[in-house]
Coordinates of N, CA and C and ligand atoms in Angstrom, one line a residue:
M412 N -23.6 -25.2 -4.9 CA -22.9 -25.1 -5.7 C -21.4 -25.7 -5.1
S413 N -21.3 -27.1 -5.8 CA -19.6 -27.3 -5.5 C -17.9 -26.8 -5.9
K414 N -17.8 -26.4 -5.5 CA -16.1 -25.2 -5.7 C -15.5 -25.8 -6.9
I415 N -15.3 -25.1 -7.8 CA -14.1 -25.7 -9.2 C -12.9 -25.6 -8.3
F416 N -12.0 -26.7 -9.0 CA -10.3 -26.3 -9.0 C -10.0 -26.2 -10.2
A417 N -9.2 -25.1 -10.4 CA -7.8 -24.9 -11.9 C -7.0 -25.2 -11.2
A418 N -6.4 -25.8 -11.7 CA -5.3 -26.9 -11.5 C -3.9 -25.9 -13.1
N419 N -3.0 -25.1 -12.0 CA -2.3 -23.7 -13.0 C -0.4 -25.0 -13.0
W420 N -0.6 -25.8 -13.6 CA 0.9 -26.8 -13.3 C 2.2 -26.4 -13.8
K421 N 2.0 -24.4 -14.7 CA 3.1 -24.0 -14.2 C 3.7 -24.8 -15.6
M422 N 5.1 -24.3 -15.4 CA 6.4 -25.0 -15.8 C 6.8 -26.2 -14.7
Y423 N 6.2 -26.2 -14.0 CA 6.3 -28.0 -13.1 C 6.9 -29.0 -12.7
L424 N 5.5 -29.3 -14.7 CA 5.5 -31.4 -14.4 C 5.8 -31.0 -15.7
N425 N 6.7 -32.2 -16.2 CA 7.3 -32.3 -17.5 C 5.6 -33.0 -17.6
E426 N 6.1 -33.6 -19.8 CA 5.2 -34.4 -20.1 C 4.8 -36.2 -19.1
E427 N 5.8 -36.3 -18.9 CA 6.0 -37.8 -18.0 C 5.5 -37.6 -17.1
E428 N 5.8 -36.6 -16.0 CA 5.1 -36.6 -15.2 C 3.6 -36.0 -15.7
S429 N 3.3 -35.6 -15.7 CA 2.0 -35.0 -16.1 C 1.4 -35.9 -16.5
I430 N 1.4 -36.8 -17.4 CA 0.8 -38.3 -17.5 C 0.9 -39.0 -16.8
D431 N 1.9 -39.5 -15.7 CA 1.9 -40.3 -14.5 C 0.8 -39.2 -13.0
F432 N 0.1 -38.1 -13.5 CA -0.4 -38.0 -12.5 C -2.2 -37.9 -13.2
I433 N -2.1 -37.9 -14.6 CA -3.4 -38.4 -14.7 C -3.2 -39.4 -14.4
S434 N -2.5 -40.7 -14.4 CA -2.6 -42.0 -14.7 C -3.3 -42.7 -13.2
K435 N -2.3 -41.1 -12.2 CA -2.9 -41.8 -10.3 C -4.8 -40.9 -10.6
M436 N -5.0 -40.3 -11.0 CA -6.2 -39.7 -11.1 C -7.3 -41.0 -11.8
S437 N -6.1 -41.5 -12.6 CA -7.4 -43.0 -12.7 C -7.9 -43.7 -12.2
S438 N -6.7 -44.0 -11.3 CA -6.7 -45.5 -10.5 C -7.8 -44.6 -9.3
N439 N -7.8 -43.9 -9.4 CA -9.0 -43.0 -8.2 C -10.2 -42.4 -9.1
K440 N -10.8 -43.6 -9.7 CA -11.8 -41.8 -11.3 C -13.3 -41.6 -9.9
D441 N -13.2 -42.1 -8.8 CA -14.3 -41.8 -8.1 C -14.1 -41.1 -7.0
L442 N -13.1 -40.9 -6.6 CA -13.1 -39.2 -5.9 C -13.5 -37.7 -7.0
F443 N -12.4 -38.0 -8.7 CA -13.4 -37.2 -9.3 C -14.9 -37.6 -10.0
A444 N -15.4 -38.1 -10.3 CA -16.2 -38.4 -10.8 C -17.1 -37.4 -10.6
D445 N -17.4 -36.3 -9.4 CA -18.8 -35.4 -9.6 C -17.9 -34.3 -8.5
K446 N -16.3 -34.1 -9.7 CA -15.4 -33.1 -9.0 C -15.7 -31.6 -10.1
K447 N -15.8 -30.8 -10.2 CA -15.5 -29.7 -11.2 C -14.2 -29.5 -11.0
V448 N -13.1 -30.0 -12.0 CA -11.7 -29.5 -12.2 C -11.1 -29.5 -13.0
M449 N -10.1 -27.9 -13.5 CA -9.7 -27.7 -14.4 C -8.0 -28.0 -14.3
I450 N -7.7 -28.3 -15.7 CA -6.2 -28.7 -15.3 C -5.1 -27.8 -16.5
F451 N -4.7 -27.3 -15.9 CA -3.4 -26.4 -17.3 C -2.4 -26.8 -17.4
P452 N -2.4 -27.5 -17.7 CA -1.0 -28.2 -18.0 C 0.4 -27.6 -18.8
S453 N 1.5 -27.8 -19.2 CA 2.4 -27.0 -20.4 C 2.2 -27.7 -21.5
H454 N 2.7 -26.0 -22.2 CA 1.6 -26.8 -23.9 C 1.5 -27.6 -24.1
T455 N 3.8 -28.6 -23.8 CA 4.2 -29.8 -24.2 C 3.3 -30.3 -23.8
A456 N 2.8 -30.9 -22.3 CA 1.8 -32.1 -22.2 C 0.2 -31.4 -23.1
L457 N 0.1 -31.1 -23.0 CA -1.9 -30.9 -23.2 C -2.1 -31.9 -23.9
S458 N -1.3 -32.3 -25.6 CA -1.7 -33.1 -25.9 C -1.6 -34.8 -25.4
S459 N -1.3 -35.2 -24.6 CA -0.9 -36.3 -24.4 C -1.9 -36.2 -23.0
V460 N -2.0 -35.2 -22.4 CA -3.1 -34.5 -20.8 C -4.8 -35.3 -21.3
K461 N -5.2 -34.6 -22.7 CA -6.1 -34.5 -22.9 C -6.7 -36.0 -23.5
N462 N -6.0 -36.6 -23.9 CA -5.7 -38.2 -24.8 C -6.5 -39.1 -23.6
A463 N -5.2 -39.0 -22.6 CA -5.2 -39.6 -21.3 C -6.1 -39.4 -20.3
L464 N -7.0 -38.2 -20.5 CA -8.1 -37.2 -19.5 C -9.6 -37.6 -20.5
Q465 N -9.0 -38.9 -21.6 CA -10.4 -39.2 -22.4 C -11.6 -40.0 -21.7
I466 N -10.9 -40.4 -20.7 CA -12.3 -41.7 -19.7 C -13.1 -41.0 -18.8
M467 N -12.2 -39.4 -18.3 CA -12.5 -38.2 -17.7 C -13.7 -37.1 -18.5
P468 N -14.1 -37.4 -18.5 CA -14.6 -36.7 -19.3 C -15.0 -35.3 -18.9
N469 N -15.2 -35.5 -17.8 CA -16.0 -34.2 -16.9 C -14.7 -32.8 -16.1
I470 N -13.6 -34.1 -16.5 CA -12.0 -32.8 -16.8 C -11.8 -31.9 -17.5
K471 N -11.6 -30.7 -17.0 CA -11.3 -29.9 -18.6 C -9.8 -29.4 -18.6
V472 N -9.1 -29.5 -20.0 CA -8.5 -28.5 -20.2 C -8.3 -27.8 -20.1
G473 N -7.0 -26.9 -19.9 CA -7.3 -25.3 -20.7 C -5.5 -26.0 -21.1
M474 N -5.1 -23.8 -21.9 CA -3.9 -23.5 -22.3 C -3.8 -22.7 -20.9
Q475 N -2.4 -22.6 -20.3 CA -1.3 -22.4 -19.9 C -1.9 -20.0 -19.9
D476 N -2.3 -19.8 -21.2 CA -1.6 -18.9 -21.7 C -2.0 -18.7 -23.5
C477 N -2.0 -17.9 -24.0 CA -2.3 -17.6 -25.5 C -0.9 -16.7 -26.4
D478 N -1.4 -16.9 -27.5 CA -0.6 -15.6 -27.7 C -2.0 -14.3 -28.2
M479 N -1.3 -13.1 -28.6 CA -2.3 -12.2 -29.3 C -2.9 -12.5 -30.5
K480 N -2.0 -13.8 -31.1 CA -2.0 -13.7 -32.4 C -2.8 -14.7 -33.1
L481 N -3.8 -15.8 -33.9 CA -4.0 -16.6 -33.6 C -3.2 -17.4 -35.0
S482 N -2.0 -17.0 -35.7 CA -0.9 -17.7 -36.4 C -0.3 -16.8 -37.1
G483 N 1.0 -17.3 -37.4 CA 1.9 -15.8 -37.8 C 3.6 -16.1 -37.3
A484 N 4.1 -15.7 -37.6 CA 5.9 -15.6 -37.0 C 5.5 -14.6 -35.7
V485 N 5.4 -15.6 -34.7 CA 5.7 -15.8 -33.3 C 6.4 -16.8 -32.5
T486 N 8.3 -16.4 -32.7 CA 8.8 -17.6 -32.5 C 8.6 -18.1 -31.0
G487 N 8.7 -19.5 -31.0 CA 8.2 -20.2 -30.0 C 7.2 -19.5 -28.8
S488 N 6.1 -19.1 -29.1 CA 4.6 -19.0 -28.9 C 3.4 -19.4 -29.0
N489 N 2.6 -20.2 -28.4 CA 1.5 -21.0 -28.9 C -0.3 -19.8 -28.9
S490 N -0.7 -20.6 -30.1 CA -1.7 -19.9 -30.2 C -3.1 -20.3 -29.7
I491 N -4.3 -19.9 -29.9 CA -5.1 -20.4 -28.8 C -6.0 -21.5 -30.0
S492 N -5.8 -21.1 -31.2 CA -6.4 -22.6 -32.3 C -5.4 -23.7 -32.2
S493 N -4.2 -23.6 -31.7 CA -3.2 -24.5 -32.2 C -3.7 -26.0 -31.4
I494 N -4.3 -26.1 -30.4 CA -5.1 -27.2 -30.0 C -5.9 -26.8 -29.4
P495 N -7.3 -27.9 -29.8 CA -8.5 -27.4 -29.1 C -8.6 -27.9 -28.2
V496 N -8.8 -26.7 -27.0 CA -8.4 -27.2 -25.7 C -10.2 -26.3 -24.8
D497 N -10.5 -26.4 -23.8 CA -11.6 -26.0 -22.7 C -11.7 -24.3 -22.4
S498 N -10.5 -24.6 -22.1 CA -9.8 -23.0 -21.3 C -9.1 -23.0 -21.8
C499 N -8.9 -20.9 -21.1 CA -7.1 -20.7 -21.2 C -7.0 -20.3 -20.6
I500 N -6.6 -19.2 -19.5 CA -5.5 -18.5 -18.8 C -5.4 -17.6 -18.8
V501 N -5.5 -16.5 -18.8 CA -5.5 -14.9 -19.9 C -4.8 -13.6 -18.4
G502 N -3.7 -13.5 -18.8 CA -3.5 -11.8 -18.0 C -3.0 -12.5 -16.5
H503 N -2.3 -13.6 -16.0 CA -1.6 -14.6 -15.4 C -1.1 -13.7 -14.7
S504 N -0.4 -13.1 -13.3 CA 0.4 -12.2 -13.5 C 2.0 -12.4 -13.0
E505 N 2.4 -14.1 -14.1 CA 3.4 -14.0 -14.5 C 3.9 -13.9 -15.6
R506 N 3.1 -13.9 -16.5 CA 3.1 -13.0 -17.7 C 3.1 -11.4 -17.6
R507 N 1.9 -10.8 -16.9 CA 2.6 -9.6 -16.7 C 3.5 -9.5 -15.9
I508 N 3.7 -9.6 -15.3 CA 5.0 -9.4 -14.6 C 6.1 -9.5 -16.0
I509 N 6.8 -11.3 -15.5 CA 8.5 -11.3 -16.7 C 8.0 -11.1 -17.9
F510 N 6.6 -11.7 -18.3 CA 6.7 -11.3 -20.1 C 6.4 -9.6 -20.6
K511 N 6.0 -9.0 -19.3 CA 6.0 -7.1 -19.2 C 4.0 -7.0 -20.0
E512 N 3.4 -8.5 -19.7 CA 1.9 -8.0 -20.5 C 1.2 -6.7 -20.4
D513 N 0.8 -5.7 -20.6 CA -0.2 -5.1 -20.4 C -1.4 -5.3 -20.5
E514 N -2.6 -4.5 -20.5 CA -3.6 -4.5 -20.4 C -4.4 -4.5 -22.0
K515 N -3.2 -3.6 -22.6 CA -3.6 -4.4 -24.5 C -3.4 -5.7 -25.0
V516 N -1.9 -5.7 -24.0 CA -1.6 -7.5 -24.8 C -2.6 -8.2 -24.0
V517 N -2.9 -8.2 -22.5 CA -4.0 -8.9 -22.0 C -5.7 -8.6 -23.1
K518 N -6.2 -8.0 -22.8 CA -7.6 -7.0 -23.7 C -7.1 -8.6 -25.0
K519 N -6.3 -8.6 -25.8 CA -6.0 -9.3 -27.5 C -6.0 -10.5 -26.6
K520 N -5.3 -11.6 -26.2 CA -5.8 -12.8 -25.7 C -6.9 -13.0 -25.4
L521 N -7.1 -12.4 -24.1 CA -8.3 -11.8 -23.5 C -9.6 -11.9 -25.3
E522 N -9.8 -11.2 -25.8 CA -10.9 -11.4 -26.9 C -11.0 -13.0 -28.3
N523 N -9.5 -13.3 -28.1 CA -9.2 -14.1 -28.8 C -9.5 -15.4 -27.9
S524 N -9.5 -15.9 -26.5 CA -9.3 -16.8 -25.8 C -11.2 -16.7 -26.0
L525 N -11.8 -15.4 -26.0 CA -13.5 -15.7 -25.8 C -14.3 -16.2 -26.8
Q526 N -13.2 -15.8 -28.2 CA -14.0 -16.4 -29.1 C -13.9 -18.3 -29.4
A527 N -12.6 -18.6 -28.8 CA -12.3 -19.7 -29.5 C -12.5 -21.0 -28.2
V528 N -12.8 -20.8 -27.4 CA -12.6 -21.4 -25.5 C -14.0 -21.1 -24.9
E529 N -14.7 -22.8 -24.4 CA -15.3 -22.3 -23.8 C -15.9 -21.6 -22.2
T530 N -14.6 -21.5 -21.3 CA -14.0 -20.8 -20.6 C -13.0 -20.3 -20.2
T531 N -12.9 -18.9 -20.3 CA -11.9 -18.0 -20.3 C -11.2 -17.6 -19.1
I532 N -10.4 -17.9 -18.3 CA -9.5 -17.0 -16.7 C -9.2 -16.2 -17.4
L533 N -9.5 -14.6 -16.4 CA -8.7 -13.1 -16.8 C -7.9 -13.4 -15.0
C534 N -6.8 -13.7 -15.3 CA -6.3 -12.9 -13.7 C -5.9 -12.2 -13.7
I535 N -6.8 -11.2 -12.3 CA -6.5 -10.3 -11.8 C -5.6 -9.6 -10.7
G536 N -5.2 -8.5 -10.0 CA -5.0 -8.6 -8.7 C -3.9 -7.4 -8.3
E537 N -3.3 -7.0 -7.4 CA -2.5 -6.1 -7.1 C -1.5 -6.7 -6.5
T538 N -0.5 -5.9 -6.8 CA 1.7 -6.6 -7.0 C 0.9 -6.0 -4.6
L539 N 2.1 -6.5 -3.7 CA 2.3 -5.9 -2.4 C 2.0 -4.1 -2.3
D540 N 3.6 -3.8 -3.5 CA 3.0 -2.6 -3.2 C 2.0 -1.6 -3.4
E541 N 1.5 -2.2 -4.2 CA -0.1 -1.7 -4.7 C -1.0 -1.6 -3.6
K542 N -1.4 -2.9 -2.6 CA -1.8 -2.7 -1.6 C -1.5 -2.3 -0.2
N543 N -0.2 -2.1 -0.2 CA 0.7 -1.4 0.8 C 0.3 0.1 0.2
Q544 N -0.1 0.9 -0.9 CA -0.7 1.8 -1.2 C -2.2 2.2 -1.1
D545 N -3.0 1.5 -1.1 CA -4.0 1.6 -1.1 C -4.6 1.5 -2.4
K546 N -3.9 0.7 -3.0 CA -4.7 0.4 -4.7 C -5.4 -0.9 -5.3
T547 N -5.4 -1.8 -4.1 CA -6.0 -2.1 -4.4 C -7.2 -2.3 -5.9
F548 N -7.6 -1.3 -5.4 CA -9.2 -1.4 -5.9 C -9.6 -0.6 -7.4
E549 N -8.2 0.5 -7.4 CA -7.2 0.9 -8.9 C -7.3 -0.1 -9.4
V550 N -6.7 -0.9 -9.3 CA -5.6 -2.2 -10.4 C -6.9 -2.9 -10.8
V551 N -7.5 -3.1 -9.5 CA -8.6 -3.3 -10.4 C -9.5 -2.9 -11.1
D552 N -10.4 -2.1 -10.9 CA -10.8 -1.5 -12.0 C -10.0 -1.3 -13.7
K553 N -8.3 -1.2 -13.2 CA -7.8 -0.7 -14.3 C -7.7 -2.2 -15.1
Q554 N -7.9 -3.3 -14.7 CA -7.7 -4.5 -14.9 C -8.8 -5.3 -15.4
L555 N -9.8 -4.7 -14.6 CA -11.4 -4.7 -15.4 C -12.4 -4.4 -16.8
S556 N -11.4 -3.2 -16.6 CA -11.5 -2.3 -18.2 C -11.5 -3.2 -19.2
I557 N -10.9 -4.0 -19.5 CA -10.5 -4.6 -20.7 C -12.2 -5.0 -21.4
L558 N -12.8 -5.8 -19.8 CA -13.8 -6.8 -19.8 C -14.4 -6.5 -21.6
P559 N -15.0 -7.3 -22.2 CA -15.9 -6.2 -23.2 C -17.1 -6.8 -23.3
S560 N -18.4 -5.6 -24.0 CA -19.3 -6.0 -23.7 C -20.0 -6.8 -24.0
A561 N -19.4 -8.0 -24.4 CA -21.0 -9.2 -24.4 C -19.9 -10.5 -24.3
L562 N -20.4 -11.6 -23.7 CA -19.6 -12.4 -23.8 C -19.5 -13.6 -25.3
N563 N -21.1 -13.3 -25.3 CA -21.6 -14.6 -26.5 C -20.9 -15.6 -26.2
G564 N -22.2 -16.2 -25.1 CA -22.7 -17.0 -24.9 C -21.1 -18.1 -24.3
K565 N -19.8 -17.4 -24.3 CA -19.2 -18.5 -24.0 C -18.7 -17.6 -21.8
K566 N -18.5 -18.6 -21.4 CA -18.0 -18.5 -19.3 C -16.9 -17.9 -19.2
L567 N -17.4 -16.9 -18.5 CA -15.1 -16.5 -17.9 C -15.6 -16.8 -16.3
I568 N -14.3 -16.9 -16.2 CA -13.9 -16.3 -14.6 C -13.3 -15.6 -14.8
I569 N -13.3 -14.8 -13.3 CA -12.5 -14.3 -12.9 C -11.9 -14.4 -11.5
A570 N -10.3 -14.9 -11.5 CA -10.0 -15.3 -11.0 C -8.7 -13.5 -9.8
Y571 N -9.5 -13.2 -8.7 CA -8.2 -12.7 -7.7 C -7.3 -13.2 -7.3
E572 N -6.0 -13.1 -8.0 CA -4.8 -13.4 -7.1 C -3.9 -12.2 -7.3
P573 N -4.1 -12.0 -6.0 CA -3.2 -11.0 -5.6 C -2.0 -11.4 -5.5
V574 N -0.8 -10.7 -6.2 CA 0.7 -11.2 -6.7 C 1.4 -11.4 -5.5
W575 N 0.7 -10.2 -3.9 CA 2.2 -11.2 -2.9 C 1.2 -12.6 -2.5
A576 N 0.6 -13.3 -3.1 CA 0.4 -14.6 -2.4 C 0.3 -15.3 -3.8
I577 N 0.8 -15.6 -5.1 CA 1.1 -16.3 -5.3 C 2.7 -16.5 -5.3
G578 N 2.2 -18.1 -4.8 CA 3.9 -18.5 -4.4 C 4.6 -18.6 -3.3
T579 N 4.2 -17.6 -2.4 CA 4.9 -16.6 -1.6 C 3.9 -17.8 -0.2
G580 N 3.5 -18.7 -0.4 CA 3.1 -18.6 1.0 C 2.2 -17.7 2.0
L581 N 1.3 -16.8 1.5 CA 1.0 -15.8 2.4 C -1.2 -15.8 1.2
V582 N -1.7 -16.0 2.4 CA -2.9 -16.4 1.9 C -3.4 -15.2 2.2
A583 N -4.6 -14.4 1.9 CA -5.4 -13.6 1.9 C -6.0 -13.6 2.8
S584 N -6.4 -12.8 3.4 CA -7.4 -13.2 3.8 C -8.9 -14.0 4.4
N585 N -10.3 -14.4 4.9 CA -10.9 -14.3 3.8 C -11.4 -13.3 4.1
D586 N -11.6 -12.6 4.7 CA -12.6 -10.8 5.1 C -11.5 -9.7 4.2
Y587 N -10.4 -10.0 3.4 CA -9.8 -9.2 2.9 C -9.8 -9.5 1.1
I588 N -10.2 -11.1 1.0 CA -10.7 -11.6 -0.2 C -12.7 -11.8 -0.3
A589 N -12.9 -11.8 0.9 CA -14.4 -10.8 0.7 C -14.4 -9.7 0.0
E590 N -14.1 -9.0 0.4 CA -14.2 -7.3 0.3 C -13.9 -7.2 -1.0
V591 N -13.0 -7.8 -1.4 CA -12.7 -7.7 -3.1 C -13.9 -8.1 -4.3
L592 N -13.7 -9.3 -3.5 CA -14.8 -10.2 -4.8 C -16.0 -9.7 -4.2
S593 N -16.4 -8.7 -3.3 CA -18.0 -8.1 -3.6 C -17.6 -6.9 -4.0
Y594 N -16.5 -6.2 -4.1 CA -16.3 -4.8 -5.2 C -16.1 -5.5 -6.2
I595 N -15.6 -6.5 -6.5 CA -15.5 -7.1 -8.0 C -17.2 -7.6 -8.9
N596 N -17.5 -8.3 -7.9 CA -18.6 -8.3 -8.2 C -19.8 -7.2 -8.7
N597 N -19.8 -5.7 -8.3 CA -19.9 -4.8 -8.3 C -20.3 -4.4 -9.8
A598 N -18.7 -4.7 -9.6 CA -18.1 -3.7 -11.2 C -18.3 -4.3 -11.9
I599 N -19.1 -5.8 -12.1 CA -19.3 -6.5 -13.4 C -21.2 -6.4 -13.3
K600 N -21.3 -6.6 -12.0 CA -23.4 -6.1 -12.0 C -23.4 -4.5 -12.4
S601 N -22.1 -3.6 -12.5 CA -23.0 -2.8 -13.8 C -22.5 -2.4 -15.2
L602 N -21.9 -3.8 -15.7 CA -21.6 -4.1 -16.8 C -22.6 -5.1 -17.8
Y603 N -22.6 -6.1 -16.8 CA -24.0 -6.8 -17.7 C -25.3 -6.9 -16.9
S604 N -25.6 -8.0 -18.5 CA -27.3 -8.5 -17.3 C -26.6 -9.8 -16.7
D605 N -28.4 -9.8 -16.2 CA -28.3 -11.2 -15.2 C -28.0 -12.7 -15.7
E606 N -28.1 -12.7 -17.2 CA -27.8 -13.4 -18.3 C -26.5 -13.9 -18.0
V607 N -25.8 -12.9 -18.5 CA -24.5 -13.0 -18.8 C -23.8 -13.6 -17.4
L608 N -24.6 -12.4 -16.2 CA -23.8 -12.8 -14.8 C -24.0 -14.3 -14.6
S609 N -24.7 -14.7 -14.9 CA -24.9 -16.1 -14.8 C -24.0 -16.8 -15.3
E610 N -22.7 -16.7 -16.5 CA -21.3 -16.4 -16.9 C -20.8 -16.7 -16.4
I611 N -20.8 -15.7 -15.0 CA -19.5 -15.8 -14.8 C -19.2 -16.0 -13.4
N612 N -17.7 -15.9 -13.1 CA -17.5 -17.4 -11.5 C -16.3 -16.1 -11.4
L613 N -16.5 -16.4 -10.1 CA -15.0 -15.5 -9.6 C -14.5 -16.6 -9.2
F614 N -13.0 -16.3 -8.3 CA -12.3 -17.0 -8.1 C -10.6 -16.6 -7.4
Y615 N -10.1 -16.8 -5.9 CA -9.3 -16.8 -5.8 C -8.6 -17.5 -6.0
G616 N -7.1 -16.9 -5.8 CA -5.4 -17.9 -6.3 C -4.5 -17.4 -5.5
G617 N -3.8 -18.3 -4.6 CA -3.0 -17.4 -3.7 C -2.3 -17.9 -2.9
S618 N -1.5 -19.6 -2.8 CA -1.3 -20.0 -2.1 C -1.7 -20.8 -1.2
V619 N -2.9 -21.3 -1.8 CA -4.4 -22.0 -1.5 C -3.2 -23.5 -1.5
D620 N -3.4 -24.3 -0.5 CA -3.4 -25.9 0.4 C -4.1 -26.5 0.9
E621 N -3.7 -27.3 1.3 CA -4.6 -28.5 2.0 C -5.2 -27.8 3.4
S622 N -4.7 -26.9 3.9 CA -4.9 -26.8 4.7 C -5.3 -25.5 5.2
S623 N -5.3 -24.5 4.3 CA -6.7 -23.5 3.7 C -7.4 -23.3 3.1
V624 N -7.4 -24.9 2.3 CA -8.8 -24.3 1.5 C -10.0 -24.7 1.7
E625 N -10.3 -25.2 3.6 CA -11.7 -25.5 3.2 C -12.3 -24.0 4.2
S626 N -11.3 -23.3 4.3 CA -12.1 -22.1 5.3 C -11.8 -20.8 4.2
L627 N -10.9 -21.0 3.2 CA -11.5 -20.0 2.3 C -12.9 -20.3 1.2
S628 N -12.6 -22.4 1.4 CA -14.2 -22.4 0.8 C -15.6 -21.9 1.0
T629 N -15.4 -20.8 2.6 CA -16.6 -20.1 3.2 C -16.9 -18.7 2.7
I630 N -15.9 -18.8 2.0 CA -16.1 -16.8 1.3 C -16.9 -16.6 0.2
P631 N -18.0 -15.8 0.7 CA -19.3 -15.3 0.0 C -18.9 -15.2 -1.5
L632 N -19.7 -15.8 -2.8 CA -19.6 -15.1 -3.7 C -18.3 -16.3 -4.6
L633 N -17.3 -16.6 -3.7 CA -16.6 -17.6 -4.0 C -16.5 -18.8 -4.9
D634 N -16.7 -18.8 -5.7 CA -17.3 -19.9 -6.4 C -16.0 -21.3 -6.8
G635 N -14.2 -20.8 -6.9 CA -13.5 -21.8 -7.2 C -12.3 -21.2 -6.9
F636 N -11.4 -22.3 -6.7 CA -10.2 -21.9 -7.2 C -9.0 -22.2 -8.0
L637 N -7.6 -21.3 -8.2 CA -7.0 -21.2 -9.4 C -5.6 -22.0 -8.1
I638 N -4.8 -23.1 -8.5 CA -3.9 -23.6 -6.8 C -2.7 -23.9 -8.1
G639 N -1.7 -23.2 -8.4 CA -0.6 -23.5 -8.5 C 0.4 -24.7 -7.6
S640 N 2.0 -24.2 -7.2 CA 2.3 -25.5 -7.1 C 1.7 -26.7 -6.1
A641 N 0.4 -26.0 -5.5 CA 0.1 -27.6 -4.7 C -1.0 -28.2 -5.3
S642 N -1.4 -27.6 -6.7 CA -2.7 -28.7 -7.7 C -1.3 -29.7 -8.6
A643 N 0.2 -29.5 -7.6 CA 1.2 -29.9 -9.1 C 1.4 -31.2 -8.5
D644 N 1.8 -31.2 -7.3 CA 1.8 -32.5 -6.7 C -0.2 -33.2 -6.2
F645 N 0.3 -35.2 -6.5 CA -0.7 -35.6 -6.4 C -1.6 -35.9 -5.0
K646 N -0.6 -35.7 -3.9 CA -0.9 -35.5 -2.7 C -1.6 -34.8 -2.2
K647 N -1.1 -33.8 -2.5 CA -1.9 -32.9 -1.8 C -3.1 -32.0 -3.0
F648 N -3.5 -32.4 -4.6 CA -4.4 -31.7 -4.7 C -5.4 -32.7 -4.5
E649 N -4.8 -34.2 -3.8 CA -6.4 -35.3 -3.7 C -6.3 -34.4 -2.2
N650 N -6.1 -33.5 -1.5 CA -6.6 -33.4 -0.6 C -7.3 -32.4 -0.1
I651 N -7.0 -31.6 -1.1 CA -7.3 -30.2 -1.7 C -8.9 -30.7 -2.1
L652 N -9.3 -31.2 -3.1 CA -10.1 -31.7 -3.2 C -11.2 -32.5 -2.3
K653 N -10.6 -33.1 -1.3 CA -11.7 -34.1 -0.3 C -11.3 -32.6 0.6
K654 N -11.2 -31.4 0.4 CA -11.7 -30.8 1.4 C -12.4 -29.5 1.4
M655 N -12.5 -29.3 -0.2 CA -13.2 -28.0 -0.9 C -14.8 -28.2 -0.4
R656 N -14.8 -27.7 -0.7 CA -16.1 -27.5 -0.1 C -17.4 -26.9 -1.3
Ligands
PEP164 C1 -1.1 -19.5 -9.7 O1 -0.5 -19.2 -10.2 O2 -2.3 -18.8 -10.3 C2 -1.2 -19.5 -8.0 C3 -2.5 -19.2 -7.4 O3 -0.3 -20.3 -7.8 P1 0.2 -20.7 -6.2 O4 -0.7 -21.5 -5.9 O5 1.8 -21.6 -6.7 O6 0.3 -19.6 -5.3

C-alpha cells in the first residue's frame, strides 16, 4: 500500500498562499492523481481550499483541531460541524502544550470528530523529558486510554509524533519508531476486532522532509506521515511525495 501524506499547514499559510499552493497542485495534477494526500489548512482557508480542490476529489481536506463542544458560547473556537470536512486532527502536541489540553479534553474532541468525519487523526507522543526518563510507553498507554470501544465504521489514524521531533529538525530513528509503532499496534490489537483494526492506520510525524522520507517509508507497520513545516513549501511537498514509498 502506498503511504498516506497528511499535510498539517498549522498557521504557516494564509488564505491567499493556501490557494496559490492548490493552484500549483492543479497545474501538476498527474503527480497527485494516484497519491493519498490529506491537507489540513488553517481554519480561515478551509472553505477556499475545499473549493479549489474540487477538481482533485482524491485529495482529502481536514480541520487541524476542533472544539470540545458542537456549538455554543466559545469565542474564537471552531466546531467540528462548522464546515463539512473529510478529517480532523485531535491531540496535536501543540494543542496539548500551548493550550494545556489534557486527556479529558482530547477524549471529547476525539468523540466529536469520530461522530462527524470520515477519518480522525489522534496524535500521541512523549516529550524529551519523558523519553529520557524511559516513560515513552507509559505516555503512549495514557494517551491511548481515551480510545473508544468502537469506531462505528469510521477510520482512525494514530499519529506517533514524539514531541522532541516536532519542528526541531530531529527525526526519530527508524528502529525507535518501529519499536513504538509495534507497541501501539499490540495495544490496539487488544482493544479491537480485526475488522476494526483494518480501519486504523499508524503514522509517524516529526521533522519529516525530502531527505528523510524515503528511509522512513521502510518502517514496518507505518502507513503514512503527518508532516508540518515541509508540507507547507510546495517544492518540498512535491519532492516528499515523489520519494514516499
Ligand atoms: C506536526 O506538526 O505534526 C509535525 C510533524 O511538524 P513538523 O513536520 O514541522 O515537525
